[in-house]
Amino acid sequence: MADEQENGKPEEEGADTTDWKAMARKWEARPKENAGKARAYDELQEQSKTELQRVQEQAAAYKRRVEDLNAKAELDRARARVAKESGVPAELILGADEGEMEANAKALAAWGKPSSAPRTSRPGRFSADAGDGRDAAKRELARQLFGSGE
């Protein structure tokens, strides 16, 4: 700032002459160059493993797969139990455990339960303005057969 006040011009702070596009291309190319080296390193590591290590890794992978399949089978059995108890199709029941499945099935059953007949202010009677003129003759016949209804 002292130079700025003396000369009246701002001092250039390390003029930036970096070609950023070239630098970007350089950094983009570097991972591509290193990918081959990384692949070769992985192959070398795999070759240096003993047969015992390879078999142990394979056994661990199989064990994880069996555990995953057992967990899935247990969830399927729980889903089937909940479906049988609730009457909701198993395909519609969601949840990570039996408790969640039961809550989901209960909500689905409540939602899917048919509602009773619509509520009216005068049950068993129709409004006088219901239907068109063709129904008037039918209504009159019903009144004659069954009485006035009051």
XYZ file of C-alpha atoms in Angstrom:
150
model
C 0.000 0.000 0.000
C 2.895 2.300 0.595
C 3.878 1.979 -3.070
C 0.276 2.583 -4.054
C 0.204 5.883 -2.192
C 3.598 7.044 -3.483
C 3.054 6.280 -7.189
C -0.682 6.701 -7.302
C -0.879 3.364 -9.141
C -1.734 0.043 -7.558
C 1.138 -2.387 -7.405
C 0.690 -5.518 -9.486
C 0.568 -8.396 -7.107
C 2.305 -11.268 -8.928
C 0.741 -10.915 -12.343
C -1.184 -14.136 -13.004
C 0.077 -15.493 -16.304
C -0.913 -19.094 -15.649
C -2.618 -20.851 -18.531
C -5.490 -22.389 -16.602
C -6.804 -24.402 -19.538
C -3.441 -26.088 -19.994
C -3.254 -26.813 -16.278
C -6.749 -28.303 -16.335
C -5.831 -30.554 -19.264
C -2.699 -31.625 -17.400
C -4.678 -32.559 -14.278
C -7.301 -34.368 -16.357
C -4.632 -36.454 -18.083
C -2.849 -37.420 -14.871
C -5.548 -39.864 -13.566
C -5.662 -41.503 -16.987
C -1.903 -42.059 -16.837
C -2.103 -43.378 -13.289
C -4.986 -45.785 -14.006
C -2.662 -48.234 -15.760
C -0.200 -48.069 -12.887
C -2.963 -48.641 -10.342
C -4.233 -51.650 -12.302
C -0.718 -53.108 -12.468
C -0.285 -52.535 -8.727
C -3.580 -54.323 -7.977
C -2.519 -57.267 -10.130
C 0.837 -57.437 -8.351
C -0.896 -57.355 -4.959
C -3.237 -60.158 -6.068
C -0.312 -62.265 -7.278
C 1.592 -61.772 -4.049
C -1.277 -63.159 -1.946
C -0.946 -66.660 -0.746
C -3.460 -69.294 -1.715
C -4.696 -69.304 1.889
C -5.424 -65.563 1.787
C -7.372 -65.919 -1.476
C -9.448 -68.785 -0.088
C -10.115 -66.883 3.154
C -11.304 -63.811 1.217
C -13.518 -65.966 -0.956
C -14.958 -67.734 2.098
C -15.677 -64.378 3.757
C -17.476 -63.180 0.615
C -19.577 -66.366 0.529
C -20.367 -66.014 4.227
C -21.597 -62.433 3.704
C -23.754 -63.608 0.790
C -25.277 -66.434 2.869
C -26.010 -64.017 5.726
C -27.687 -61.600 3.299
C -29.806 -64.400 1.822
C -30.786 -65.654 5.294
C -31.810 -62.136 6.345
C -33.894 -61.756 3.179
C -35.544 -65.157 3.752
C -36.391 -64.202 7.356
C -37.979 -60.953 6.164
C -39.969 -62.889 3.560
C -41.210 -65.313 6.251
C -42.177 -62.385 8.507
C -43.963 -60.708 5.595
C -45.901 -63.932 4.907
C -46.913 -64.200 8.608
C -48.091 -60.596 8.699
C -49.973 -61.039 5.412
C -51.739 -64.134 6.730
C -52.700 -62.448 10.011
C -53.844 -59.171 8.474
C -55.391 -60.395 5.242
C -53.340 -57.893 3.237
C -51.461 -59.289 0.204
C -47.765 -59.837 0.980
C -46.722 -57.859 -2.111
C -48.209 -54.710 -0.587
C -46.551 -55.007 2.816
C -43.408 -52.912 3.316
C -41.012 -52.655 6.228
C -37.495 -53.446 7.412
C -38.667 -55.589 10.328
C -41.795 -57.365 11.501
C -43.003 -54.438 13.595
C -42.871 -52.050 10.657
C -44.582 -54.634 8.472
C -47.415 -55.034 10.998
C -47.904 -51.264 11.174
C -47.903 -51.031 7.380
C -50.369 -53.921 7.035
C -52.668 -52.384 9.666
C -52.672 -49.060 7.804
C -53.331 -50.780 4.489
C -56.159 -52.851 5.951
C -57.794 -49.737 7.424
C -57.436 -47.896 4.142
C -58.746 -50.782 2.048
C -61.694 -51.572 4.305
C -64.919 -50.780 2.447
C -66.925 -48.055 4.058
C -70.489 -48.687 5.112
C -73.453 -47.217 3.280
C -73.471 -43.458 2.944
C -74.950 -41.537 5.833
C -78.117 -39.564 5.193
C -80.226 -37.298 7.318
C -83.368 -39.358 6.548
C -82.339 -43.016 6.255
C -84.559 -45.151 4.016
C -86.033 -42.170 2.185
C -85.049 -40.450 -1.002
C -85.220 -36.778 -1.653
C -88.297 -35.578 -3.519
C -86.220 -34.007 -6.268
C -84.262 -37.204 -7.035
C -84.528 -38.439 -10.608
C -86.422 -37.045 -13.555
C -90.169 -37.103 -14.454
C -90.069 -40.782 -15.545
C -89.475 -41.859 -11.961
C -92.567 -40.038 -10.721
C -94.885 -42.782 -12.016
C -92.767 -45.493 -10.372
C -92.762 -43.554 -7.124
C -96.529 -43.162 -7.231
C -96.982 -46.925 -7.808
C -94.674 -47.714 -4.868
C -96.660 -45.281 -2.683
C -99.920 -46.993 -3.608
C -98.501 -50.471 -2.934
C -96.687 -49.776 0.307
C -98.491 -46.800 1.746
C -97.587 -43.179 2.031
C -94.316 -43.963 3.879
C -94.987 -41.677 6.766
